[in-house]
Amino acid sequence: MYIKKQIMGSLVANMKKRKRIIVVSACSVLMLQPLLNVYATESTNEATMSTEIEKSFEVDETGEINQQSISDSSIVEQEMESIKSEQISLTESTGSASEESLDESHTVLDDSQKTEESATIESTTETTIPELKSDEEYIFPSGRSDLNNMQAFSASLAIPHVSATDTNLPKKSFIDISSHNGYISVENFKIIKSYGVDGVVVKLTEATSYQNPYAKDQIKNALAAGMKVSVYHYSWFKTKDQAKKEADYFAAMANSLGLPKDTLMVNDIEEPKIAEGNNHTQNSLEFEQRLNELGFMNVNHYVGMHWITSGKIDSNILGNRKLWVAAYPYVLSTTQRYTEYGAWQWSSQMTFPNVPGIFDISSDYHQDFINQLVIEDEKITDFQEFNYAMIKKNVPLWQLDNQEVSSIGNTQNLLNQTLKINSLRRDSNQTLYYLLETNTGDLLGYVKANDVEGTNNAYGEYKKYNKYVTIQSGNYDIWQNFNWQKRSHSANYQGQLLQARGYYDHFNGTRYLTLYDQAGKWVGYLDVAATKLSSNGGGGKYHAYNKYVTIQSGNYDIWQNFDWQKRSHSANYQGQLLQARGYYDHFNGTRYLTIYDKNGKWIGYINATATKLSSNGGGGKYHAYNKYVTIQSPNYDIWQNFDWQKRSHSANYHGQLLQARGYYDHFNGTRYLTIYDKNGKWVGYINATATKLSSNGGGGKYHAYNKYVTIQSGNYDIWQNFDWQKRSHSSKYQRKTVLARGYYDHFNGARYLSLYENNGHWIGYINETGTKLGPEVKEKMAEVQQLLDQQYYSANYGIYVMSLIDGSVAQKHGSKIFHAASTGKLPALYYTQKMISDKKLNGETLYLYTDSINTMSNSYMRGGAGILQGQSFGKKYSLNTIMNWTAKYSDNQGANFLGYYGANKYDTTMKQEISAIMKRNWTNPFYVSAKDNAFMMQAIYHQGGKLITDLSNTVYDQQRIPKYIPVQVAHKIGDLNSLAHDAAIIYAEQPYILVVMTENGVGYEVISQLSKQIYDRLK
């Protein structure tokens, strides 16, 4: 923990002026030691000391440490060099700062204030040192942050100071260090290692703002001394998001130092300021998983034991194996405590001869923090180094005392176990022995190395198994390997049947199954405690079900057992409702139902895919029916549900026609209809035997009608029959007048008309409300003929009026041939739309505009009306664009473009199509009659498509036929010298075709007046 400026200043002032004892925590003494040594050695005055402190620990105006100064590389390097030289000089002299050096240099402490062991410094705050407790009581680490103010822990003074030379101690496996320990040389690390300490855990980071400035040298020197290096991060996170950020910060520094990805990364979770009110377990898991994502797969967690006992950390979730717990006994012994965890930090007061400073010391129970095998005899070199021994036969157990061997038992009870090799010894005959250790740290005795099989794998030997197990717990990790790289989790497989092809009996006392799924894919290694052995082989666990299913496929075998002895076949039960009392999820990936018939007889096991679950219990599957039935028996109950709650009785509906919308074939063998009255009210479920099926559905009696009606709505279905098989839709016939030859007054209350087109083609049944009754078209057309005969009989006219309802016609000189002018463009327009509608051409494809369109046969002259003539050759246009220009502007070049590309240069096929429409041999677009153009407009009307829209939106809509017409008019005009033509579709309620061709200067207004008179008669 870094020290704030004002605390250091206060400390020095008290030492100089008041000569009082200042009591701080052991770790705080360690923190101060490098500075105190400088203070003592150089005999500096108070101002010099204050200056040195300010150099090392810059503080902002609020009293907080300036992190910029901590991370500044140049300052750190200067400080490190200073500390290195100070500690080297101290080591050469006394190895530590004694009370004598402090007293002689500055007379800070009185003789009466010195203790027998060392100079003790007391804070100005009064504290009470707790009494020593029994060996079952502990003190726990807390709040050793480098970002916090210095905190005093008086209880730490009750922890016994221990020396590496003491023998009555737990195992000394590894130390952990931080910036508090300062610079440690390779030589000092070697001294520490000589006392059996084979690992060191170096602090790298804290929160997201602090980095240990000594970490790089501490790691480099520890590795040079032959020690295994792990690293830790002091955590402040209170949320999962913060945990991820701190993990990123930790990993970034690890990467910057070039640490390998298999480095053990430790989450130090102890800060008291975050202790309460946070989900530390899940946050720590998030921290671990984020490190895994960043490539660091070995992650452990350091925590005070009181965090576990108080429930702040759930060891079952994080995994005991991954927890490094801290608890400092007041009374130390060789007893190894907390062996169920990965490691135990048992003191923070360890010292090593000739090495300055005090260290945290821990026991490693799984060799996560150390690698070295202990060799008690340094002369033993001629052996294969193993960490574990597999006991495959019963051999003697020995005791070695000064190379003298005596028997203490045998390995009968250890057969097939994997045990740790604690150390190596030779007897007087130079026979090599292994000292065996259990996973709880108990020493069993020595075995001859040749009597066991050595291995470096804690998981031991693979053993074949080939059993099936069900994953019954969702609380276990599934491992990728025995370096504890997580592969998956049992929750992902809970309830599933998996194949255990083999297993390992691990040194940690756990049997791990190697599991495979039904596809043969390896799942991973899982603790056997998370599984349950299947008593039914691959059939797996029996699950009670008690559902009803319908056999929907006739292609499945029904089995007697899971040795695949055939019992029956699904074809024998197809369509039947059966009871599935239970099921098995077989290892082959299939669910097998155990099924019974309605008499309770067992049928066998069947693949569930051959069945369909009934949503109505014993009522079985609902079947849509939509039939009409007459209630012919008065002696049946009508049911509310299949729990047999009575709703009504058939006597109340005897003789009535009702709608049976659906039915259920019940498990009891009866078909029940679900019936409705003519108002759509549900009547209930009735036994089908109480009813008689109507031969005419709900349509009722047919009535002759023979009226013309206009389809006025586009939102009605048109039916094929009264089973509601759709035939067409009213939108296809909207605004058309058709013949209603008859009608039906349906059960549902609606009248349905039976409709026919003018050519006698049956359209279907439509609800009458989608139509409107109109006068007879023939009568109206007679009035139009009378008008033409009386007012428009001149030979200057060619007039043709055709009903699009019944085909009736009124005309005057309708067959007279005129020069077509621009009405001759209708064939090219029609044929281009046909090619697009038939998907033989794409209306958006671009075609090249060249003069070739003007030189083909039947081309219009260059110039004239339109837009295209003003464009440059070489441009490209779509057929949709040119079709619009030709209709809207009567574009001459546009008509040629369509004739060239859309009509394929007026080829034979196109001419045959137009000849069929006009009912004569058509060879060119320049000479037509009003009748010819009427047939073209009729074809355009029935063809539909974008062309109708183009013809309805032209620059000529305020003249000729459309001028006085209040409804949509799709038309094509034509002008040439004294000729004035127009051919139109008028979308009245009863639509019709009007073509007017004139010569000798008749004029547009005459055509407009004629159009208005005809519309008034036909609208």
PDB file of N, CA and C in Angstrom, residues 962-1004:
ATOM      1  N   PRO A 962     -61.983  12.360 -72.100  1.00  0.00           N
ATOM      2  CA  PRO A 962     -61.993  12.510 -70.636  1.00  0.00           C
ATOM      3  C   PRO A 962     -62.505  13.853 -70.139  1.00  0.00           C
ATOM      4  N   LYS A 963     -62.640  14.858 -71.011  1.00  0.00           N
ATOM      5  CA  LYS A 963     -62.805  16.229 -70.557  1.00  0.00           C
ATOM      6  C   LYS A 963     -63.938  16.391 -69.549  1.00  0.00           C
ATOM      7  N   TYR A 964     -65.100  15.812 -69.804  1.00  0.00           N
ATOM      8  CA  TYR A 964     -66.244  16.016 -68.917  1.00  0.00           C
ATOM      9  C   TYR A 964     -66.611  14.744 -68.134  1.00  0.00           C
ATOM     10  N   ILE A 965     -65.708  13.809 -68.094  1.00  0.00           N
ATOM     11  CA  ILE A 965     -66.017  12.527 -67.432  1.00  0.00           C
ATOM     12  C   ILE A 965     -65.426  12.537 -66.022  1.00  0.00           C
ATOM     13  N   PRO A 966     -66.246  12.308 -64.969  1.00  0.00           N
ATOM     14  CA  PRO A 966     -65.773  12.436 -63.583  1.00  0.00           C
ATOM     15  C   PRO A 966     -65.106  11.161 -63.032  1.00  0.00           C
ATOM     16  N   VAL A 967     -64.943  10.146 -63.842  1.00  0.00           N
ATOM     17  CA  VAL A 967     -64.316   8.915 -63.363  1.00  0.00           C
ATOM     18  C   VAL A 967     -63.032   8.684 -64.154  1.00  0.00           C
ATOM     19  N   GLN A 968     -62.297   7.672 -63.761  1.00  0.00           N
ATOM     20  CA  GLN A 968     -61.027   7.350 -64.418  1.00  0.00           C
ATOM     21  C   GLN A 968     -61.252   7.017 -65.887  1.00  0.00           C
ATOM     22  N   VAL A 969     -60.379   7.593 -66.725  1.00  0.00           N
ATOM     23  CA  VAL A 969     -60.406   7.311 -68.155  1.00  0.00           C
ATOM     24  C   VAL A 969     -58.990   6.972 -68.592  1.00  0.00           C
ATOM     25  N   ALA A 970     -58.816   5.808 -69.187  1.00  0.00           N
ATOM     26  CA  ALA A 970     -57.530   5.425 -69.780  1.00  0.00           C
ATOM     27  C   ALA A 970     -57.696   5.544 -71.286  1.00  0.00           C
ATOM     28  N   HIS A 971     -56.902   6.434 -71.939  1.00  0.00           N
ATOM     29  CA  HIS A 971     -57.183   6.698 -73.369  1.00  0.00           C
ATOM     30  C   HIS A 971     -55.903   6.967 -74.137  1.00  0.00           C
ATOM     31  N   LYS A 972     -56.042   6.869 -75.469  1.00  0.00           N
ATOM     32  CA  LYS A 972     -54.945   7.172 -76.390  1.00  0.00           C
ATOM     33  C   LYS A 972     -55.497   8.016 -77.516  1.00  0.00           C
ATOM     34  N   ILE A 973     -54.910   9.222 -77.670  1.00  0.00           N
ATOM     35  CA  ILE A 973     -55.390  10.151 -78.708  1.00  0.00           C
ATOM     36  C   ILE A 973     -54.564   9.970 -79.974  1.00  0.00           C
ATOM     37  N   GLY A 974     -55.050  10.582 -81.047  1.00  0.00           N
ATOM     38  CA  GLY A 974     -54.306  10.591 -82.293  1.00  0.00           C
ATOM     39  C   GLY A 974     -54.681  11.812 -83.122  1.00  0.00           C
ATOM     40  N   ASP A 975     -53.682  12.508 -83.643  1.00  0.00           N
ATOM     41  CA  ASP A 975     -53.911  13.695 -84.475  1.00  0.00           C
ATOM     42  C   ASP A 975     -53.046  13.606 -85.715  1.00  0.00           C
ATOM     43  N   LEU A 976     -53.637  13.970 -86.867  1.00  0.00           N
ATOM     44  CA  LEU A 976     -52.849  14.062 -88.097  1.00  0.00           C
ATOM     45  C   LEU A 976     -53.642  14.928 -89.084  1.00  0.00           C
ATOM     46  N   ASN A 977     -53.121  16.124 -89.362  1.00  0.00           N
ATOM     47  CA  ASN A 977     -53.806  17.049 -90.261  1.00  0.00           C
ATOM     48  C   ASN A 977     -55.219  17.291 -89.778  1.00  0.00           C
ATOM     49  N   SER A 978     -56.242  16.904 -90.538  1.00  0.00           N
ATOM     50  CA  SER A 978     -57.632  17.163 -90.140  1.00  0.00           C
ATOM     51  C   SER A 978     -58.224  16.024 -89.327  1.00  0.00           C
ATOM     52  N   LEU A 979     -57.418  15.024 -89.008  1.00  0.00           N
ATOM     53  CA  LEU A 979     -57.895  13.870 -88.224  1.00  0.00           C
ATOM     54  C   LEU A 979     -57.758  14.165 -86.736  1.00  0.00           C
ATOM     55  N   ALA A 980     -58.743  13.755 -85.965  1.00  0.00           N
ATOM     56  CA  ALA A 980     -58.698  13.841 -84.500  1.00  0.00           C
ATOM     57  C   ALA A 980     -59.374  12.596 -83.949  1.00  0.00           C
ATOM     58  N   HIS A 981     -58.596  11.762 -83.217  1.00  0.00           N
ATOM     59  CA  HIS A 981     -59.109  10.487 -82.705  1.00  0.00           C
ATOM     60  C   HIS A 981     -58.926  10.405 -81.181  1.00  0.00           C
ATOM     61  N   ASP A 982     -59.705   9.517 -80.568  1.00  0.00           N
ATOM     62  CA  ASP A 982     -59.485   9.133 -79.159  1.00  0.00           C
ATOM     63  C   ASP A 982     -60.101   7.752 -78.947  1.00  0.00           C
ATOM     64  N   ALA A 983     -59.378   6.902 -78.226  1.00  0.00           N
ATOM     65  CA  ALA A 983     -59.862   5.552 -77.884  1.00  0.00           C
ATOM     66  C   ALA A 983     -59.699   5.400 -76.383  1.00  0.00           C
ATOM     67  N   ALA A 984     -60.808   5.041 -75.681  1.00  0.00           N
ATOM     68  CA  ALA A 984     -60.774   5.123 -74.221  1.00  0.00           C
ATOM     69  C   ALA A 984     -61.505   3.975 -73.549  1.00  0.00           C
ATOM     70  N   ILE A 985     -61.025   3.713 -72.298  1.00  0.00           N
ATOM     71  CA  ILE A 985     -61.753   2.851 -71.355  1.00  0.00           C
ATOM     72  C   ILE A 985     -62.315   3.790 -70.300  1.00  0.00           C
ATOM     73  N   ILE A 986     -63.640   3.760 -70.082  1.00  0.00           N
ATOM     74  CA  ILE A 986     -64.286   4.613 -69.087  1.00  0.00           C
ATOM     75  C   ILE A 986     -64.663   3.718 -67.912  1.00  0.00           C
ATOM     76  N   TYR A 987     -64.099   4.021 -66.740  1.00  0.00           N
ATOM     77  CA  TYR A 987     -64.288   3.177 -65.562  1.00  0.00           C
ATOM     78  C   TYR A 987     -65.503   3.624 -64.765  1.00  0.00           C
ATOM     79  N   ALA A 988     -66.673   3.571 -65.412  1.00  0.00           N
ATOM     80  CA  ALA A 988     -67.922   3.819 -64.716  1.00  0.00           C
ATOM     81  C   ALA A 988     -68.272   2.591 -63.882  1.00  0.00           C
ATOM     82  N   GLU A 989     -69.392   2.664 -63.148  1.00  0.00           N
ATOM     83  CA  GLU A 989     -69.770   1.490 -62.356  1.00  0.00           C
ATOM     84  C   GLU A 989     -69.952   0.281 -63.257  1.00  0.00           C
ATOM     85  N   GLN A 990     -70.427   0.541 -64.472  1.00  0.00           N
ATOM     86  CA  GLN A 990     -70.508  -0.495 -65.502  1.00  0.00           C
ATOM     87  C   GLN A 990     -69.591  -0.048 -66.639  1.00  0.00           C
ATOM     88  N   PRO A 991     -68.312  -0.401 -66.557  1.00  0.00           N
ATOM     89  CA  PRO A 991     -67.313   0.160 -67.469  1.00  0.00           C
ATOM     90  C   PRO A 991     -67.595  -0.187 -68.938  1.00  0.00           C
ATOM     91  N   TYR A 992     -67.067   0.705 -69.819  1.00  0.00           N
ATOM     92  CA  TYR A 992     -67.310   0.513 -71.248  1.00  0.00           C
ATOM     93  C   TYR A 992     -66.140   1.084 -72.038  1.00  0.00           C
ATOM     94  N   ILE A 993     -66.101   0.731 -73.332  1.00  0.00           N
ATOM     95  CA  ILE A 993     -65.107   1.236 -74.273  1.00  0.00           C
ATOM     96  C   ILE A 993     -65.783   2.261 -75.178  1.00  0.00           C
ATOM     97  N   LEU A 994     -65.086   3.401 -75.405  1.00  0.00           N
ATOM     98  CA  LEU A 994     -65.571   4.394 -76.380  1.00  0.00           C
ATOM     99  C   LEU A 994     -64.408   4.758 -77.277  1.00  0.00           C
ATOM    100  N   VAL A 995     -64.636   4.581 -78.637  1.00  0.00           N
ATOM    101  CA  VAL A 995     -63.636   4.986 -79.613  1.00  0.00           C
ATOM    102  C   VAL A 995     -64.315   5.952 -80.579  1.00  0.00           C
ATOM    103  N   VAL A 996     -63.709   7.129 -80.724  1.00  0.00           N
ATOM    104  CA  VAL A 996     -64.228   8.134 -81.663  1.00  0.00           C
ATOM    105  C   VAL A 996     -63.098   8.499 -82.616  1.00  0.00           C
ATOM    106  N   MET A 997     -63.347   8.276 -83.950  1.00  0.00           N
ATOM    107  CA  MET A 997     -62.370   8.645 -84.969  1.00  0.00           C
ATOM    108  C   MET A 997     -63.060   9.630 -85.920  1.00  0.00           C
ATOM    109  N   THR A 998     -62.386  10.753 -86.164  1.00  0.00           N
ATOM    110  CA  THR A 998     -63.019  11.801 -86.988  1.00  0.00           C
ATOM    111  C   THR A 998     -62.061  12.281 -88.073  1.00  0.00           C
ATOM    112  N   GLU A 999     -62.672  12.898 -89.127  1.00  0.00           N
ATOM    113  CA  GLU A 999     -61.865  13.498 -90.184  1.00  0.00           C
ATOM    114  C   GLU A 999     -62.517  14.806 -90.613  1.00  0.00           C
ATOM    115  N   ASN A1000     -61.775  15.536 -91.443  1.00  0.00           N
ATOM    116  CA  ASN A1000     -62.285  16.800 -91.970  1.00  0.00           C
ATOM    117  C   ASN A1000     -62.533  17.834 -90.880  1.00  0.00           C
ATOM    118  N   GLY A1001     -61.680  17.853 -89.869  1.00  0.00           N
ATOM    119  CA  GLY A1001     -61.674  18.925 -88.870  1.00  0.00           C
ATOM    120  C   GLY A1001     -62.858  18.938 -87.943  1.00  0.00           C
ATOM    121  N   VAL A1002     -63.358  17.801 -87.539  1.00  0.00           N
ATOM    122  CA  VAL A1002     -64.516  17.764 -86.620  1.00  0.00           C
ATOM    123  C   VAL A1002     -64.201  18.499 -85.324  1.00  0.00           C
ATOM    124  N   GLY A1003     -63.044  18.303 -84.751  1.00  0.00           N
ATOM    125  CA  GLY A1003     -62.652  19.057 -83.551  1.00  0.00           C
ATOM    126  C   GLY A1003     -62.795  18.285 -82.258  1.00  0.00           C
ATOM    127  N   TYR A1004     -61.957  18.714 -81.253  1.00  0.00           N
ATOM    128  CA  TYR A1004     -61.904  18.029 -79.956  1.00  0.00           C
ATOM    129  C   TYR A1004     -63.193  18.173 -79.151  1.00  0.00           C
TER     130      TYR A1004
END
